[in-house]
Short mmCIF file of C-alpha atoms in Angstrom, two decimals:
data_model
loop_
_atom_site.label_atom_id
_atom_site.label_comp_id
_atom_site.label_asym_id
_atom_site.label_seq_id
_atom_site.Cartn_x
_atom_site.Cartn_y
_atom_site.Cartn_z
CA MET H 1 84.68 116.81 126.00
CA GLY H 2 84.23 120.45 124.97
CA ALA H 3 86.40 122.27 122.50
CA GLY H 4 87.55 124.91 124.96
CA GLY H 5 90.66 125.01 127.12
CA ASP H 6 94.31 125.55 126.37
CA GLY H 7 96.24 124.05 123.47
CA MET H 8 94.80 122.47 120.38
CA SER H 9 91.67 120.43 120.71
CA VAL H 10 89.20 118.67 118.51
CA ALA H 11 85.59 117.81 119.19
CA ALA H 12 83.34 116.12 116.71
CA ALA H 13 79.80 114.78 116.68
CA LEU H 14 79.44 112.76 113.51
CA ARG H 15 75.96 111.79 112.34
CA LEU H 16 75.31 110.23 108.99
CA ALA H 17 72.78 107.80 107.49
CA ARG H 18 73.44 106.00 104.22
CA GLY H 19 70.88 103.34 103.43
CA ALA H 20 70.97 100.75 106.18
CA PHE H 21 74.17 102.15 107.68
CA THR H 22 74.06 104.86 110.31
CA LEU H 23 76.99 106.52 111.97
CA ASP H 24 76.54 108.18 115.33
CA LEU H 25 79.88 108.94 116.89
CA ASP H 26 81.29 111.56 119.24
CA LEU H 27 85.05 112.09 119.25
CA ALA H 28 87.32 114.35 121.27
CA VAL H 29 91.07 114.64 121.36
CA THR H 30 93.51 117.23 122.69
CA ALA H 31 97.03 118.26 121.71
CA GLY H 32 99.74 115.79 122.59
CA ARG H 33 97.29 112.92 122.76
CA THR H 34 96.53 110.26 120.24
CA LEU H 35 93.08 108.81 119.95
CA ALA H 36 92.64 105.43 118.32
CA LEU H 37 89.42 104.70 116.50
CA LEU H 38 89.40 100.92 116.69
CA GLY H 39 86.88 98.77 114.91
CA PRO H 40 86.27 95.92 112.50
CA ASN H 41 85.92 96.43 108.75
CA GLY H 42 82.69 98.13 107.82
CA ALA H 43 82.22 99.68 111.28
CA GLY H 44 82.33 103.20 109.83
CA LYS H 45 85.95 104.15 110.52
CA SER H 46 86.68 105.40 107.00
CA THR H 47 83.38 107.27 106.95
CA ALA H 48 84.29 108.98 110.22
CA LEU H 49 87.63 109.95 108.73
CA GLY H 50 85.98 111.34 105.59
CA LEU H 51 83.55 113.36 107.71
CA LEU H 52 86.41 114.87 109.71
CA ALA H 53 88.44 115.65 106.59
CA GLY H 54 85.38 117.12 104.87
CA THR H 55 85.33 114.77 101.91
CA ILE H 56 81.91 113.49 103.06
CA ASP H 57 79.10 115.79 104.20
CA LEU H 58 77.55 115.36 107.64
CA ASP H 59 73.80 114.81 107.97
CA SER H 60 73.98 116.53 111.34
CA GLY H 61 76.40 117.08 114.17
CA SER H 62 79.53 119.18 114.12
CA VAL H 63 83.29 119.25 113.76
CA VAL H 64 85.14 121.84 115.82
CA VAL H 65 88.93 122.24 115.77
CA ASN H 66 90.54 124.78 118.12
CA GLY H 67 87.25 126.53 118.53
CA ARG H 68 86.82 126.91 114.77
CA VAL H 69 83.61 125.33 113.50
CA LEU H 70 84.44 123.29 110.39
CA ASP H 71 81.06 121.66 110.08
CA ASP H 72 77.61 122.05 111.57
CA GLU H 73 74.08 122.82 110.38
CA SER H 74 75.08 126.17 108.89
CA THR H 75 78.77 125.72 108.09
CA HIS H 76 80.72 123.47 105.79
CA VAL H 77 84.41 124.31 105.47
CA GLU H 78 85.89 122.70 102.37
CA THR H 79 88.65 120.12 102.78
CA GLU H 80 91.33 122.48 101.47
CA HIS H 81 90.57 125.01 104.21
CA ARG H 82 90.29 122.59 107.14
CA ARG H 83 93.97 122.22 107.98
CA ILE H 84 93.51 118.57 108.77
CA GLY H 85 96.50 116.46 107.71
CA VAL H 86 95.82 112.93 106.52
CA VAL H 87 98.20 110.00 106.14
CA PHE H 88 96.30 107.70 103.82
CA GLN H 89 96.37 103.95 104.10
CA ASP H 90 98.23 103.59 100.80
CA TYR H 91 99.90 107.00 101.31
CA LEU H 92 98.76 108.48 97.96
CA LEU H 93 102.12 110.12 97.36
CA PHE H 94 101.95 112.04 94.09
CA PRO H 95 103.80 109.72 91.69
CA HIS H 96 104.89 112.47 89.29
CA LEU H 97 106.56 114.56 92.01
CA SER H 98 109.79 113.89 93.88
CA VAL H 99 109.77 113.21 97.61
CA LEU H 100 110.80 116.79 98.28
CA GLU H 101 108.10 118.18 95.97
CA ASN H 102 105.53 115.96 97.67
CA VAL H 103 106.43 117.37 101.09
CA ALA H 104 106.63 120.92 99.70
CA PHE H 105 103.18 120.60 98.11
CA GLY H 106 101.31 121.74 101.24
CA PRO H 107 103.51 124.77 101.97
CA ARG H 108 103.42 125.74 98.26
CA SER H 109 99.63 125.50 98.25
CA SER H 110 99.40 127.83 101.22
CA GLY H 111 101.28 130.45 99.22
CA ILE H 112 104.78 130.04 100.62
CA PRO H 113 107.37 130.87 97.90
CA ARG H 114 109.11 127.94 96.24
CA ALA H 115 112.53 128.40 97.88
CA ALA H 116 111.11 128.79 101.39
CA ALA H 117 108.75 125.83 100.90
CA ARG H 118 111.68 123.72 99.75
CA SER H 119 113.92 124.57 102.68
CA GLN H 120 111.06 123.90 105.11
CA SER H 121 110.51 120.57 103.45
CA VAL H 122 114.19 119.68 103.60
CA GLN H 123 113.99 120.28 107.36
CA TRP H 124 111.02 117.94 107.60
CA LEU H 125 112.85 115.26 105.63
CA ASP H 126 115.84 115.74 107.96
CA ARG H 127 113.69 115.37 111.02
CA LEU H 128 112.19 112.18 109.60
CA GLY H 129 115.63 110.85 108.69
CA ILE H 130 114.97 110.66 104.96
CA ALA H 131 116.84 113.72 103.66
CA ASP H 132 118.76 111.44 101.28
CA LEU H 133 115.50 110.54 99.52
CA ALA H 134 114.65 114.14 98.56
CA SER H 135 114.98 113.65 94.81
CA THR H 136 113.54 110.10 94.75
CA ARG H 137 110.23 109.40 93.03
CA PRO H 138 107.57 107.71 95.22
CA PRO H 139 107.39 104.47 93.18
CA GLN H 140 111.03 103.80 94.14
CA LEU H 141 110.37 104.00 97.90
CA SER H 142 109.98 101.09 100.30
CA GLY H 143 106.76 100.93 102.30
CA GLY H 144 108.38 102.31 105.44
CA GLN H 145 110.02 105.15 103.52
CA ALA H 146 106.76 106.00 101.75
CA GLN H 147 105.01 106.20 105.10
CA ARG H 148 107.56 108.67 106.45
CA VAL H 149 107.20 110.80 103.34
CA ALA H 150 103.41 110.71 103.71
CA LEU H 151 103.76 111.75 107.36
CA GLY H 152 106.21 114.52 106.45
CA ARG H 153 103.89 115.73 103.70
CA ALA H 154 100.92 115.86 106.08
CA LEU H 155 102.87 117.62 108.85
CA ALA H 156 104.61 120.10 106.53
CA SER H 157 101.21 121.61 105.72
CA ASN H 158 101.03 122.60 109.40
CA PRO H 159 97.77 120.85 110.29
CA GLU H 160 95.74 121.39 113.44
CA LEU H 161 94.69 117.74 113.50
CA LEU H 162 96.48 114.70 112.13
CA LEU H 163 94.51 111.72 110.84
CA LEU H 164 96.19 108.38 110.20
CA ASP H 165 94.16 105.86 108.22
CA GLU H 166 95.28 102.29 108.93
CA PRO H 167 98.90 103.48 108.98
CA LEU H 168 100.48 100.01 109.12
CA ALA H 169 98.06 98.03 106.97
CA ALA H 170 99.94 98.55 103.70
CA LEU H 171 103.24 97.31 105.15
CA ASP H 172 104.69 93.80 105.28
CA VAL H 173 104.23 92.19 108.67
CA GLU H 174 108.02 91.91 109.21
CA VAL H 175 108.60 95.67 109.05
CA ARG H 176 105.43 96.76 110.87
CA GLU H 177 106.92 96.62 114.37
CA GLU H 178 109.85 98.86 113.49
CA VAL H 179 107.80 101.34 111.47
CA ARG H 180 105.14 101.45 114.16
CA GLY H 181 107.75 102.41 116.79
CA GLU H 182 109.16 105.19 114.57
CA LEU H 183 105.68 106.46 113.77
CA GLY H 184 104.83 106.67 117.47
CA ARG H 185 107.97 108.72 118.11
CA PHE H 186 107.31 111.11 115.21
CA ILE H 187 103.70 111.70 116.31
CA HIS H 188 104.83 112.30 119.87
CA ASP H 189 107.49 114.78 118.71
CA TRP H 190 104.94 116.61 116.60
CA GLY H 191 102.71 117.06 119.62
CA GLY H 192 99.40 117.95 117.99
CA PRO H 193 96.08 116.12 118.34
CA THR H 194 96.11 112.86 116.41
CA ILE H 195 93.45 110.33 115.48
CA VAL H 196 94.52 106.87 114.30
CA VAL H 197 91.96 104.75 112.53
CA THR H 198 92.85 101.07 112.76
CA HIS H 199 91.65 97.51 113.08
CA LEU H 200 95.03 96.34 114.48
CA PHE H 201 95.27 96.15 118.25
CA ASP H 202 99.06 96.49 118.03
CA ASP H 203 98.55 99.98 116.56
CA VAL H 204 96.39 100.93 119.51
CA VAL H 205 98.92 99.72 122.06
CA ALA H 206 101.90 101.33 120.33
CA LEU H 207 100.38 104.62 119.21
CA ALA H 208 97.31 105.59 121.23
CA ASP H 209 96.56 107.12 124.60
CA ASP H 210 92.80 106.84 124.38
CA VAL H 211 90.58 104.50 122.44
CA VAL H 212 87.11 104.70 121.01
CA VAL H 213 85.86 101.32 119.89
CA ILE H 214 83.43 101.59 117.00
CA GLU H 215 81.12 98.79 115.97
CA ARG H 216 78.30 99.17 113.42
CA GLY H 217 78.59 102.94 113.41
CA ARG H 218 78.44 103.39 117.18
CA ALA H 219 80.94 103.76 119.98
CA THR H 220 80.80 100.62 122.11
CA GLN H 221 83.63 101.55 124.47
CA ARG H 222 85.62 104.64 125.41
CA ALA H 223 88.70 104.00 127.48
CA THR H 224 92.41 104.46 127.88
CA VAL H 225 94.48 101.66 126.37
CA ARG H 226 95.12 100.21 129.83
CA GLU H 227 91.41 100.18 130.74
CA LEU H 228 90.59 98.58 127.43
CA VAL H 229 93.01 95.73 128.04
CA GLN H 230 91.79 95.25 131.61
CA ALA H 231 88.06 95.51 130.95
CA PRO H 232 87.00 94.93 127.38
CA ALA H 233 83.35 95.87 127.02
CA THR H 234 82.44 93.83 123.96
CA SER H 235 83.32 90.39 122.61
CA TYR H 236 85.05 92.08 119.65
CA VAL H 237 87.50 93.81 121.98
CA SER H 238 88.02 90.78 124.22
CA ARG H 239 88.93 88.71 121.17
CA LEU H 240 91.41 91.38 120.04
CA VAL H 241 92.93 91.61 123.51
CA ALA H 242 93.13 87.82 123.83
CA SER H 243 94.90 87.33 120.50
CA TRP H 244 97.18 90.28 121.25
CA SER H 245 98.34 88.87 124.61
CA ASP H 246 98.91 85.48 122.93
CA ASP H 247 101.61 86.99 120.69
CA MET M 1 103.35 66.22 82.17
CA MET M 2 100.02 67.88 82.76
CA GLN M 3 101.76 71.22 82.82
CA ALA M 4 103.63 70.57 79.61
CA SER M 5 100.50 69.61 77.71
CA ALA M 6 98.58 72.52 79.18
CA ARG M 7 101.27 74.87 78.04
CA ARG M 8 101.29 73.37 74.56
CA SER M 9 97.52 73.65 74.20
CA SER M 10 97.55 77.25 75.44
CA ARG M 11 100.10 78.04 72.80
CA ARG M 12 98.14 76.35 70.04
CA SER M 13 96.47 78.73 67.66
CA PHE M 14 92.74 78.30 67.28
CA LEU M 15 92.77 80.48 64.19
CA SER M 16 91.19 78.57 61.33
CA PRO M 17 93.30 78.58 58.14
CA ALA M 18 90.19 79.74 56.30
CA LEU M 19 90.42 83.05 58.17
CA TRP M 20 93.94 83.71 56.91
CA ILE M 21 92.59 84.56 53.45
CA PRO M 22 90.25 87.43 54.39
CA ALA M 23 92.77 88.64 56.98
CA GLY M 24 95.46 88.72 54.32
CA LEU M 25 93.15 90.55 51.91
CA ALA M 26 92.37 93.10 54.60
CA LEU M 27 96.04 93.65 55.22
CA ALA M 28 96.68 94.03 51.48
CA LEU M 29 93.89 96.58 51.25
CA LEU M 30 95.48 98.60 54.04
CA GLY M 31 99.09 98.26 53.02
CA LEU M 32 99.28 98.03 49.22
CA PRO M 33 97.94 101.53 48.44
CA LEU M 34 100.60 103.07 50.64
CA MET M 35 103.20 100.91 48.94
CA ALA M 36 101.96 102.08 45.53
CA LEU M 37 102.35 105.65 46.70
CA VAL M 38 105.94 105.05 47.70
CA VAL M 39 106.77 103.04 44.57
CA ARG M 40 105.25 105.54 42.15
CA ALA M 41 106.60 108.63 43.88
CA PRO M 42 108.67 110.82 41.54
CA TRP M 43 111.64 110.65 43.89
CA ALA M 44 114.05 112.41 41.52
CA GLN M 45 111.86 115.49 41.07
CA LEU M 46 110.69 115.50 44.67
CA PRO M 47 112.81 118.41 45.98
CA GLU M 48 111.80 120.48 42.99
CA LEU M 49 108.08 119.60 43.34
CA LEU M 50 108.08 120.45 47.04
CA ARG M 51 109.59 123.86 46.29
CA GLN M 52 106.61 124.86 44.13
CA PRO M 53 104.85 127.90 45.64
CA THR M 54 101.45 126.16 45.84
CA VAL M 55 103.02 123.25 47.71
CA ALA M 56 105.01 125.41 50.10
CA SER M 57 102.03 127.66 50.91
CA ALA M 58 99.68 124.68 51.39
CA LEU M 59 102.22 122.99 53.67
CA GLY M 60 102.71 126.14 55.73
CA LEU M 61 98.96 126.78 55.94
CA SER M 62 98.24 123.19 56.94
CA LEU M 63 100.88 123.01 59.64
CA GLY M 64 99.91 126.43 61.00
CA THR M 65 96.17 125.80 61.12
CA ALA M 66 96.54 122.25 62.46
CA LEU M 67 98.81 123.47 65.25
CA LEU M 68 96.42 126.31 66.08
CA SER M 69 93.44 123.92 66.04
CA THR M 70 95.29 121.57 68.37
CA ALA M 71 96.11 124.43 70.73
CA ILE M 72 92.46 125.58 70.76
CA SER M 73 91.33 121.99 71.27
CA LEU M 74 93.68 121.68 74.26
CA VAL M 75 92.44 124.89 75.88
CA LEU M 76 88.75 124.12 75.34
CA GLY M 77 88.83 120.32 75.16
CA ILE M 78 90.61 119.52 78.45
CA PRO M 79 87.97 121.34 80.54
CA LEU M 80 85.26 119.64 78.47
CA ALA M 81 86.91 116.26 79.08
CA LEU M 82 86.91 117.01 82.82
CA VAL M 83 83.20 117.81 82.76
CA LEU M 84 82.56 114.66 80.73
CA ALA M 85 84.64 112.44 83.02
CA ARG M 86 82.95 113.82 86.12
CA SER M 87 79.41 113.69 84.72
CA ASP M 88 78.68 110.27 86.24
CA GLN M 89 76.53 111.79 88.98
CA TRP M 90 74.37 113.66 86.47
CA PRO M 91 70.86 112.56 85.51
CA ALA M 92 70.85 110.20 82.54
CA VAL M 93 69.44 112.58 79.91
CA PRO M 94 71.93 115.46 80.11
CA ARG M 95 74.77 113.00 80.67
CA ARG M 96 73.97 111.06 77.49
CA LEU M 97 73.30 114.24 75.54
CA LEU M 98 76.71 115.58 76.53
CA ARG M 99 78.48 112.39 75.46
CA ALA M 100 76.53 112.28 72.19
CA LEU M 101 77.44 115.89 71.38
CA VAL M 102 81.11 115.15 71.91
CA THR M 103 80.99 111.95 69.87
CA VAL M 104 78.85 113.10 66.93
CA PRO M 105 81.65 114.80 64.96
CA LEU M 106 83.52 111.46 64.97
CA VAL M 107 80.76 109.69 63.06
CA LEU M 108 79.29 112.63 61.14
CA PRO M 109 80.47 112.96 57.51
CA PRO M 110 82.79 115.99 57.57
CA VAL M 111 80.91 117.58 54.66
CA VAL M 112 77.81 117.64 56.84
CA GLY M 113 79.88 119.33 59.53
CA GLY M 114 80.91 121.94 56.97
CA VAL M 115 77.32 122.57 55.92
CA ALA M 116 76.28 122.83 59.57
CA LEU M 117 79.04 125.35 60.23
CA LEU M 118 77.87 127.41 57.24
CA LEU M 119 74.31 127.40 58.57
CA LEU M 120 75.54 128.63 61.93
CA LEU M 121 78.37 130.99 61.03
CA GLY M 122 77.71 131.77 57.35
CA ARG M 123 76.62 135.21 56.19
CA ASN M 124 72.96 134.35 56.82
CA GLY M 125 73.67 131.85 59.56
CA LEU M 126 72.05 131.71 62.96
CA ILE M 127 74.98 133.54 64.51
CA GLY M 128 76.76 134.63 61.34
CA GLN M 129 74.10 137.20 60.42
CA PHE M 130 75.01 139.19 63.52
CA LEU M 131 78.76 139.08 63.00
CA PRO M 132 80.41 142.33 61.82
CA PHE M 133 82.85 140.32 59.68
CA GLN M 134 82.60 137.39 57.31
CA LEU M 135 83.84 134.10 58.66
CA PRO M 136 83.40 131.51 55.88
CA PHE M 137 86.17 131.15 53.30
CA THR M 138 88.81 132.62 55.63
CA THR M 139 91.74 131.00 57.38
CA ALA M 140 89.75 131.32 60.62
CA ALA M 141 87.08 129.14 59.01
CA VAL M 142 89.74 126.50 58.28
CA VAL M 143 90.66 126.45 61.96
CA ILE M 144 87.02 126.30 63.10
CA ALA M 145 86.32 123.39 60.74
CA GLN M 146 89.40 121.55 62.01
CA VAL M 147 88.51 122.12 65.67
CA PHE M 148 84.96 120.87 65.00
CA VAL M 149 86.22 117.66 63.46
CA ALA M 150 89.38 117.03 65.52
CA MET M 151 88.65 118.21 69.07
CA PRO M 152 86.50 115.15 69.95
CA PHE M 153 89.58 112.94 69.54
CA LEU M 154 91.36 114.95 72.21
CA VAL M 155 88.31 115.13 74.47
CA LEU M 156 87.71 111.39 74.39
CA ALA M 157 91.40 110.54 74.92
CA VAL M 158 91.62 112.86 77.94
CA ASP M 159 88.25 111.63 79.23
CA GLY M 160 89.56 108.05 79.12
CA ALA M 161 92.76 109.01 80.92
CA LEU M 162 90.80 110.90 83.60
CA ARG M 163 88.50 107.96 84.20
CA ALA M 164 91.49 105.65 84.59
CA SER M 165 93.34 107.93 87.02
CA ASP M 166 92.91 107.68 90.80
CA ARG M 167 90.78 110.57 92.04
CA ARG M 168 91.96 110.07 95.60
CA PHE M 169 95.16 111.91 94.68
CA GLU M 170 92.94 114.98 94.32
CA VAL M 171 91.50 114.39 97.80
CA ALA M 172 95.04 114.06 99.16
CA ALA M 173 96.00 117.35 97.51
CA ALA M 174 92.92 119.05 99.00
CA THR M 175 93.84 117.91 102.53
CA LEU M 176 97.18 119.65 101.96
CA GLY M 177 95.38 122.94 101.38
CA ALA M 178 95.45 123.04 97.58
CA SER M 179 92.68 125.06 95.92
CA ARG M 180 90.64 123.36 93.22
CA PHE M 181 92.59 125.05 90.48
CA THR M 182 95.91 124.11 92.08
CA VAL M 183 94.71 120.51 92.29
CA PHE M 184 93.84 120.63 88.58
CA ARG M 185 97.12 122.26 87.57
CA ARG M 186 99.55 120.32 89.76
CA ILE M 187 97.84 116.94 90.23
CA THR M 188 95.00 116.12 87.85
CA LEU M 189 96.61 117.43 84.68
CA PRO M 190 100.12 116.00 85.21
CA LEU M 191 98.65 112.59 86.07
CA VAL M 192 96.80 112.44 82.74
CA ALA M 193 99.64 114.03 80.74
CA PRO M 194 100.23 110.89 78.65
CA GLY M 195 96.55 110.86 77.70
CA VAL M 196 96.63 114.56 76.87
CA ALA M 197 99.72 114.08 74.70
CA ALA M 198 98.18 111.14 72.84
CA GLY M 199 94.92 113.06 72.40
CA ALA M 200 96.72 116.16 71.14
CA LEU M 201 98.63 114.08 68.60
CA LEU M 202 95.50 112.35 67.33
CA CYS M 203 93.77 115.72 67.19
CA PHE M 204 96.67 117.26 65.23
CA CYS M 205 96.71 114.39 62.72
CA ARG M 206 92.96 114.59 62.23
CA ALA M 207 93.14 118.39 61.80
CA LEU M 208 95.99 118.04 59.33
CA GLY M 209 94.00 115.60 57.22
CA GLU M 210 90.74 117.55 57.37
CA PHE M 211 89.14 117.92 53.93
CA GLY M 212 85.34 117.76 53.81
CA ALA M 213 84.33 120.29 56.43
CA THR M 214 87.15 122.60 55.38
CA ILE M 215 86.34 122.72 51.66
CA THR M 216 82.64 123.19 52.45
CA PHE M 217 83.01 125.89 55.08
CA ALA M 218 86.30 127.50 54.04
CA GLY M 219 86.63 126.72 50.35
CA SER M 220 89.96 126.39 48.59
CA PHE M 221 91.71 129.72 48.13
CA PRO M 222 95.45 129.18 47.65
CA GLY M 223 97.40 130.57 50.57
CA VAL M 224 94.23 131.34 52.56
CA THR M 225 92.16 128.18 52.88
CA GLN M 226 93.82 125.69 50.55
CA THR M 227 95.31 123.18 52.98
CA LEU M 228 97.49 120.21 52.03
CA PRO M 229 94.71 117.67 51.54
CA ILE M 230 92.72 120.11 49.37
CA ALA M 231 95.81 121.06 47.37
CA THR M 232 96.59 117.37 46.91
CA TYR M 233 93.12 116.68 45.56
CA LEU M 234 93.21 119.65 43.18
CA GLN M 235 96.74 118.93 41.95
CA LEU M 236 95.68 115.41 41.04
CA GLN M 237 93.63 116.87 38.16
CA THR M 238 96.44 119.04 36.80
CA ASP M 239 99.79 117.81 38.08
CA PRO M 240 99.64 114.21 39.39
CA ASP M 241 103.33 114.19 40.34
CA ALA M 242 102.81 117.18 42.60
CA ALA M 243 99.81 115.44 44.14
CA ILE M 244 101.93 112.38 44.89
CA ALA M 245 104.64 114.55 46.42
CA LEU M 246 102.05 116.24 48.64
CA SER M 247 100.61 112.86 49.64
CA LEU M 248 104.06 111.71 50.64
CA VAL M 249 104.49 114.74 52.87
CA LEU M 250 101.18 114.02 54.60
CA MET M 251 102.08 110.36 54.95
CA VAL M 252 105.46 111.12 56.51
CA ILE M 253 103.85 113.46 59.06
CA SER M 254 101.23 110.82 59.95
CA ALA M 255 103.82 108.05 60.21
CA THR M 256 105.98 110.19 62.49
CA ALA M 257 102.98 110.86 64.71
CA LEU M 258 102.11 107.18 64.81
CA VAL M 259 105.62 106.16 65.81
CA SER M 260 105.79 108.74 68.60
CA LEU M 261 102.37 107.58 69.81
CA ARG M 262 103.49 103.98 70.00
CA ASP M 263 106.85 104.62 71.61
CA ARG M 264 105.90 107.14 74.24
CA TRP M 265 102.23 107.07 74.95
CA VAL M 266 100.97 103.54 74.98
CA PRO M 267 97.71 103.74 76.95
CA GLY M 268 98.00 102.65 80.55
CA VAL M 269 101.77 103.05 80.77
CA THR M 270 102.99 106.14 82.56
CA ALA M 271 106.54 107.38 83.06
#
C-alpha cells in the first residue's frame, strides 16, 4: 500500500467531515493498473475525486503521488501543480476553443511553445483516432467524440495520475458499450495509474483491475474485479452483481 | 379537442383594453420626442452645421474621452466584477457594502457625483490638496467623471455574465496545469466575452452622454472639457439648429450601439 517501489504509484488517505457526512478512505494504485471507486450516489465518490485533484481541502490524511507529497498536515499543492489529469463526467471541454486548442491547453500552460504544443496535440488526436476533428468546436461533437477529446486533453498535459469521473454516464446507453471498450484500450495504452469513479458495474468490469467499494464515506470492500463478482461483501454489491449477470 | 381549446386559451391575451391607453401614452412619451427631433432637424444645413469648429471639437473630445473612459473601465472594472462575482463567501457586511458602492453611481444624481469628485480631487479636496497639479476643469477630469458614472454599467454586466458562467471550466483548466492568471486570460474572460462587450458598449454610451458630473467637476471649456452633451445644451441658447444637429449625432451613435447590442450580444446567447 505504500508509495514506494518502481514505476508510478499513488497512495492517498482521505479524511474529511462536512456536517453529517464523513469520508474516511484509503486508496492506492500503481502504474498500469486501474482502480475503480464504485459506490452509490452520495457515497462520497465525487468528494474523494475533489480531494485527490486538490479542489477540496483535506481535514487530515495525505495524498502522495510518485513519492511527492501533494497533501498532508503541512503541505497543500494547488490543483494546477498536482499533475493529476481529470476526465470530467460532462467533459467540460472549453466551448470557445477548437478540439486541437483544447488538447493543446495543458502543454501550453506548462510553457511549451505554441507550435510544439500543437504538434504534440495533433499526435494525441491521431492516437485517439480523431485527427479529423482538430478544428471542430466542442458543441459540434458527439458524446463519444467529446469523451475522446477530454481524454486526449487530460493525457496531453502529461499527468502522473488519471482520474475518470463517471466516464460513461453522460453517454446514451446504445453507444456506451463501444465507447467503454475504446476507453479501456486507451487507458491501457497510456499505462499510468488510473482511478475510475463510477456507479455502473459495467464500467468496473470493462475498465478496472481493482475495486474499492465505497458506501457512506467508507470502504466496504477492497477486491479485484473477479473477487468482487465471486464474493460480494455487501448487499449493495450483490445487487449490482446480480443485475449485471442478468444482462 | 381538449388540446385545441387549451391552445386557444393559452394564446388568448389577458391584457385588459383599459391598459392599452396608458401603455400607448407611455410609448408616445418615449417615441414622439425622438420623432420631433428627426422631423425638425435642419437637414439641408446639417453638413454645414456639423463642420462648425465648436461641433467638430466637441465631437472629437466626446468620442476620445468616452473611448478612454471605456478602456479605463475595462481595465479596472473587469477585476472589480470578478471580485464582486466571487464575493459570495464573504461575510454579509463587506459583501453588501461592496455591492452598494458599485451600484450607487447608477442611482446617484450625476451632479452629486460631480460635487463629490470636487470634494475629493478639487484644489482643497481630501486628496486634491496634495496633488502637484490641478485636476478639476481639465480633460482628465472629464474622463474621471465619465468613469465614475459609467463604469458601474460595465461592472454589473460582467458580474452578471460571470455569475451565469460555469466555474467548473476553471477547475478543468487548473487540472491541466494552468496558473490562475492563465485561467483568467484563456478561460474565464473568453467565456464572458459577450457580457464584457455588452457592458463596454453600455459604459461607452453612458460616458458619451455624461453631463451632470462632467459640467460640475470639469466645467465647459471648449476643446478641453466641453463634450457633446454640454455643447448641445449651450448651443440651444444661442444656435438651436446647431443644438439639434448635435443631438442627432448623439442619437445616431446611441442607436448604432443599441442595434449592435441587440444583434450580437443578447444576454444568455453565446457564439
